[in-house]
PDB file of C-alpha atoms in Angstrom:
ATOM      1  CA  MET A 428     137.034 123.569 121.125  1.00 46.00           C
ATOM      2  CA  ALA A 429     134.363 120.880 120.663  1.00 49.00           C
ATOM      3  CA  GLN A 430     135.527 117.320 120.193  1.00 49.00           C
ATOM      4  CA  GLN A 431     134.348 115.487 117.112  1.00 50.00           C
ATOM      5  CA  GLN A 432     132.831 112.078 117.672  1.00 48.00           C
ATOM      6  CA  SER A 433     134.299 109.310 115.573  1.00 45.00           C
ATOM      7  CA  ALA A 434     131.796 107.823 113.113  1.00 48.00           C
ATOM      8  CA  ARG A 435     132.896 104.360 114.230  1.00 47.00           C
ATOM      9  CA  SER A 436     132.054 105.039 117.875  1.00 44.00           C
ATOM     10  CA  PHE A 437     128.529 106.273 117.137  1.00 43.00           C
ATOM     11  CA  SER A 438     125.715 103.811 117.708  1.00 48.00           C
ATOM     12  CA  VAL A 439     122.067 104.277 116.802  1.00 51.00           C
ATOM     13  CA  THR A 440     121.193 102.643 120.116  1.00 57.00           C
ATOM     14  CA  GLN A 441     122.721 105.529 122.057  1.00 61.00           C
ATOM     15  CA  ARG A 442     120.034 107.907 123.217  1.00 58.00           C
ATOM     16  CA  SER A 443     119.592 110.807 125.553  1.00 64.00           C
ATOM     17  CA  GLU A 444     116.900 111.323 128.161  1.00 68.00           C
ATOM     18  CA  ASN A 445     114.981 113.805 126.003  1.00 72.00           C
ATOM     19  CA  GLU A 446     115.459 112.064 122.681  1.00 76.00           C
ATOM     20  CA  ALA A 447     112.488 111.897 120.351  1.00 76.00           C
ATOM     21  CA  PRO A 448     111.189 108.455 119.395  1.00 80.00           C
ATOM     22  CA  ARG A 449     112.876 106.790 116.415  1.00 81.00           C
ATOM     23  CA  ILE A 450     109.943 104.687 115.232  1.00 87.00           C
ATOM     24  CA  TYR A 451     106.888 106.441 113.821  1.00 90.00           C
ATOM     25  CA  PRO A 452     103.921 104.335 112.756  1.00 93.00           C
ATOM     26  CA  THR A 453     102.313 105.452 109.511  1.00 91.00           C
ATOM     27  CA  MET A 454      99.010 104.587 107.879  1.00 90.00           C
ATOM     28  CA  ARG A 455      97.059 105.433 104.771  1.00 88.00           C
ATOM     29  CA  CYS A 456      93.323 106.033 105.127  1.00 89.00           C
ATOM     30  CA  ARG A 457      90.410 105.892 102.713  1.00 88.00           C
ATOM     31  CA  ASN A 458      88.570 108.553 104.727  1.00 91.00           C
ATOM     32  CA  ASP A 459      91.341 110.540 106.345  1.00 91.00           C
ATOM     33  CA  GLU A 460      89.119 113.185 107.953  1.00 93.00           C
ATOM     34  CA  ALA A 461      86.913 110.547 109.627  1.00 94.00           C
ATOM     35  CA  MET A 462      89.980 108.648 110.854  1.00 95.00           C
ATOM     36  CA  ILE A 463      91.584 111.802 112.238  1.00 96.00           C
ATOM     37  CA  GLY A 464      88.300 112.671 113.970  1.00 97.00           C
ATOM     38  CA  TRP A 465      88.019 109.192 115.544  1.00 98.00           C
ATOM     39  CA  LEU A 466      91.633 109.233 116.727  1.00 98.00           C
ATOM     40  CA  LYS A 467      91.213 112.680 118.293  1.00 98.00           C
ATOM     41  CA  ASP A 468      87.685 112.395 119.696  1.00 98.00           C
ATOM     42  CA  VAL A 469      87.716 108.777 120.876  1.00 98.00           C
ATOM     43  CA  ILE A 470      91.338 107.804 121.526  1.00 98.00           C
ATOM     44  CA  GLY A 471      92.665 111.199 122.645  1.00 97.00           C
ATOM     45  CA  PHE A 472      95.257 112.037 120.001  1.00 98.00           C
ATOM     46  CA  THR A 473      96.015 115.714 119.421  1.00 97.00           C
ATOM     47  CA  GLU A 474      96.682 117.328 116.074  1.00 97.00           C
ATOM     48  CA  ARG A 475     100.306 118.338 115.600  1.00 97.00           C
ATOM     49  CA  VAL A 476     100.084 119.291 111.925  1.00 97.00           C
ATOM     50  CA  ILE A 477      97.965 118.514 108.871  1.00 96.00           C
ATOM     51  CA  TYR A 478      99.082 119.326 105.328  1.00 96.00           C
ATOM     52  CA  ARG A 479      96.263 119.323 102.785  1.00 93.00           C
ATOM     53  CA  ASN A 480      96.054 119.523  99.024  1.00 90.00           C
ATOM     54  CA  GLY A 481      92.502 120.711  98.520  1.00 90.00           C
ATOM     55  CA  ASP A 482      90.272 118.220 100.338  1.00 86.00           C
ATOM     56  CA  THR A 483      92.974 115.551 100.564  1.00 87.00           C
ATOM     57  CA  VAL A 484      95.227 115.044 103.569  1.00 91.00           C
ATOM     58  CA  GLN A 485      98.727 114.688 102.160  1.00 90.00           C
ATOM     59  CA  HIS A 486     100.374 114.231 105.549  1.00 93.00           C
ATOM     60  CA  ALA A 487      99.121 114.452 109.126  1.00 96.00           C
ATOM     61  CA  GLU A 488     100.937 114.058 112.417  1.00 97.00           C
ATOM     62  CA  LEU A 489      98.866 113.230 115.475  1.00 97.00           C
ATOM     63  CA  ALA A 490     100.432 113.140 118.939  1.00 96.00           C
ATOM     64  CA  TYR A 491      99.677 110.785 121.813  1.00 96.00           C
ATOM     65  CA  GLY A 492     101.896 111.671 124.739  1.00 92.00           C
ATOM     66  CA  SER A 493     105.453 111.736 123.402  1.00 89.00           C
ATOM     67  CA  SER A 494     104.580 109.537 120.399  1.00 93.00           C
ATOM     68  CA  LEU A 495     103.491 110.491 116.896  1.00 95.00           C
ATOM     69  CA  LEU A 496     101.328 108.739 114.324  1.00 96.00           C
ATOM     70  CA  MET A 497     101.708 109.879 110.734  1.00 95.00           C
ATOM     71  CA  LEU A 498      98.904 109.346 108.255  1.00 93.00           C
ATOM     72  CA  GLY A 499      97.569 110.392 104.891  1.00 88.00           C
ATOM     73  CA  GLN A 500      95.047 109.568 102.209  1.00 86.00           C
ATOM     74  CA  CYS A 501      95.222 106.205 100.403  1.00 84.00           C
ATOM     75  CA  SER A 502      96.583 106.655  96.917  1.00 81.00           C
ATOM     76  CA  ASP A 503      97.863 104.641  94.002  1.00 79.00           C
ATOM     77  CA  ASP A 504     101.276 106.306  94.077  1.00 79.00           C
ATOM     78  CA  GLU A 505     104.462 104.242  94.286  1.00 81.00           C
ATOM     79  CA  TYR A 506     104.514 104.137  98.091  1.00 74.00           C
ATOM     80  CA  GLY A 507     100.768 103.537  98.332  1.00 73.00           C
ATOM     81  CA  LYS A 508     101.177 100.341  96.339  1.00 73.00           C
ATOM     82  CA  LEU A 509     103.766  99.048  98.831  1.00 73.00           C
ATOM     83  CA  VAL A 510     101.793  99.363 102.059  1.00 70.00           C
ATOM     84  CA  GLY A 511      99.161  96.747 101.295  1.00 63.00           C
ATOM     85  CA  ASP A 512      95.438  96.513 100.891  1.00 60.00           C
ATOM     86  CA  ILE A 513      93.258  96.936 103.943  1.00 58.00           C
ATOM     87  CA  ASN A 514      90.862  94.308 102.575  1.00 63.00           C
ATOM     88  CA  GLY A 515      93.548  91.608 102.504  1.00 64.00           C
ATOM     89  CA  ARG A 516      95.196  89.772 105.391  1.00 62.00           C
ATOM     90  CA  ARG A 517      97.486  92.062 107.347  1.00 66.00           C
ATOM     91  CA  THR A 518     100.291  91.414 109.773  1.00 65.00           C
ATOM     92  CA  ASP A 519     100.522  94.913 111.227  1.00 79.00           C
ATOM     93  CA  ALA A 520      98.893  96.212 114.386  1.00 88.00           C
ATOM     94  CA  LEU A 521      99.417  99.147 116.702  1.00 93.00           C
ATOM     95  CA  TYR A 522      99.886  98.970 120.468  1.00 96.00           C
ATOM     96  CA  VAL A 523      99.290 102.076 122.572  1.00 96.00           C
ATOM     97  CA  ALA A 524     100.225 102.248 126.263  1.00 95.00           C
ATOM     98  CA  VAL A 525      97.430 103.977 128.169  1.00 96.00           C
ATOM     99  CA  ASP A 526      96.868 105.069 131.761  1.00 96.00           C
ATOM    100  CA  ASP A 527      93.131 104.299 131.926  1.00 98.00           C
ATOM    101  CA  PRO A 528      92.236 101.293 129.767  1.00 98.00           C
ATOM    102  CA  ASP A 529      88.797 100.957 131.386  1.00 98.00           C
ATOM    103  CA  GLY A 530      87.819 104.527 130.530  1.00 98.00           C
ATOM    104  CA  LEU A 531      89.219 104.278 127.012  1.00 98.00           C
ATOM    105  CA  TYR A 532      87.510 100.925 126.459  1.00 99.00           C
ATOM    106  CA  ALA A 533      84.147 102.506 127.295  1.00 98.00           C
ATOM    107  CA  LYS A 534      84.751 105.359 124.818  1.00 98.00           C
ATOM    108  CA  VAL A 535      85.954 103.008 122.074  1.00 98.00           C
ATOM    109  CA  LYS A 536      83.015 100.642 122.552  1.00 98.00           C
ATOM    110  CA  ALA A 537      80.572 103.571 122.485  1.00 98.00           C
ATOM    111  CA  SER A 538      82.090 104.742 119.173  1.00 98.00           C
ATOM    112  CA  GLY A 539      80.691 101.611 117.535  1.00 98.00           C
ATOM    113  CA  VAL A 540      83.899 100.019 116.249  1.00 98.00           C
ATOM    114  CA  LYS A 541      84.455  96.271 116.434  1.00 98.00           C
ATOM    115  CA  ILE A 542      86.003  95.052 119.684  1.00 98.00           C
ATOM    116  CA  GLU A 543      88.343  92.154 118.849  1.00 97.00           C
ATOM    117  CA  MET A 544      89.464  91.353 122.407  1.00 98.00           C
ATOM    118  CA  GLU A 545      87.424  92.390 125.414  1.00 98.00           C
ATOM    119  CA  LEU A 546      89.093  94.252 128.261  1.00 98.00           C
ATOM    120  CA  HIS A 547      91.078  91.731 130.310  1.00 98.00           C
ATOM    121  CA  ASP A 548      94.021  91.329 132.674  1.00 98.00           C
ATOM    122  CA  THR A 549      97.071  89.551 131.259  1.00 96.00           C
ATOM    123  CA  ASP A 550      99.413  87.139 133.008  1.00 95.00           C
ATOM    124  CA  TYR A 551     102.192  89.742 132.696  1.00 92.00           C
ATOM    125  CA  GLY A 552     100.279  92.402 134.631  1.00 94.00           C
ATOM    126  CA  SER A 553      98.804  94.525 131.864  1.00 96.00           C
ATOM    127  CA  ARG A 554      95.152  95.428 131.372  1.00 98.00           C
ATOM    128  CA  ASN A 555      94.405  95.240 127.633  1.00 98.00           C
ATOM    129  CA  PHE A 556      91.799  95.299 124.904  1.00 98.00           C
ATOM    130  CA  ALA A 557      91.902  95.282 121.107  1.00 98.00           C
ATOM    131  CA  CYS A 558      89.644  96.852 118.501  1.00 98.00           C
ATOM    132  CA  ARG A 559      89.399  97.704 114.823  1.00 95.00           C
ATOM    133  CA  ASP A 560      89.343 101.374 113.906  1.00 95.00           C
ATOM    134  CA  PRO A 561      86.697 102.665 111.469  1.00 95.00           C
ATOM    135  CA  GLU A 562      88.876 101.502 108.544  1.00 90.00           C
ATOM    136  CA  GLY A 563      89.611  98.034 109.911  1.00 89.00           C
ATOM    137  CA  ASN A 564      93.125  98.544 111.300  1.00 90.00           C
ATOM    138  CA  LEU A 565      93.892  96.564 114.464  1.00 92.00           C
ATOM    139  CA  TRP A 566      94.665  98.585 117.595  1.00 96.00           C
ATOM    140  CA  ASN A 567      95.737  97.187 120.977  1.00 97.00           C
ATOM    141  CA  PHE A 568      95.559  99.283 124.136  1.00 98.00           C
ATOM    142  CA  GLY A 569      96.997  98.370 127.507  1.00 97.00           C
ATOM    143  CA  THR A 570      98.927  99.397 130.578  1.00 97.00           C
ATOM    144  CA  TYR A 571     102.118  97.509 129.649  1.00 95.00           C
ATOM    145  CA  ARG A 572     104.643 100.250 128.918  1.00 91.00           C
ATOM    146  CA  PRO A 573     108.162  98.965 128.323  1.00 86.00           C
ATOM    147  CA  ASN A 574     111.074 101.377 128.310  1.00 79.00           C
ATOM    148  CA  ALA A 575     114.020 100.766 126.000  1.00 74.00           C
ATOM    149  CA  ASP A 576     116.432 101.520 128.858  1.00 76.00           C
ATOM    150  CA  GLU A 577     114.895  99.066 131.334  1.00 77.00           C
ATOM    151  CA  LYS A 578     115.539  95.370 131.753  1.00 77.00           C
ATOM    152  CA  PRO A 579     112.727  93.282 130.170  1.00 76.00           C
ATOM    153  CA  LEU A 580     110.261  91.457 132.418  1.00 69.00           C
TER     154      LEU A 580
END
């Protein structure tokens, strides 16, 4: 007979080797199809699923390795009003751990988006660059790849 785990002994920090991520970045896009195309063609995301309502992307999930990015069309619904205006000052940014920052940098630069930080080596051993996507969101790419189970640097 299977033992039941006490609710008090369960911790959200417990995880198994094959556990899915618990944090999923989300974004709303003015031109969802163009953003999905850029993420797939330039960055290397793959399409997991896209739910449409006519010409509008209601919800999309794009995979990058074992991580997922969820996105959809900007709207004036209740949630859409909470996530902020892309034209105002923002405090959010995305960081993506990559194996070949030099190769990705060349593809990103060739796509014509604004490079915010040129490709460089950091004092903590990562090779990084930062850019704005076609809608102005800040993306950081680098080789630093922390693991939740490892001791910090």
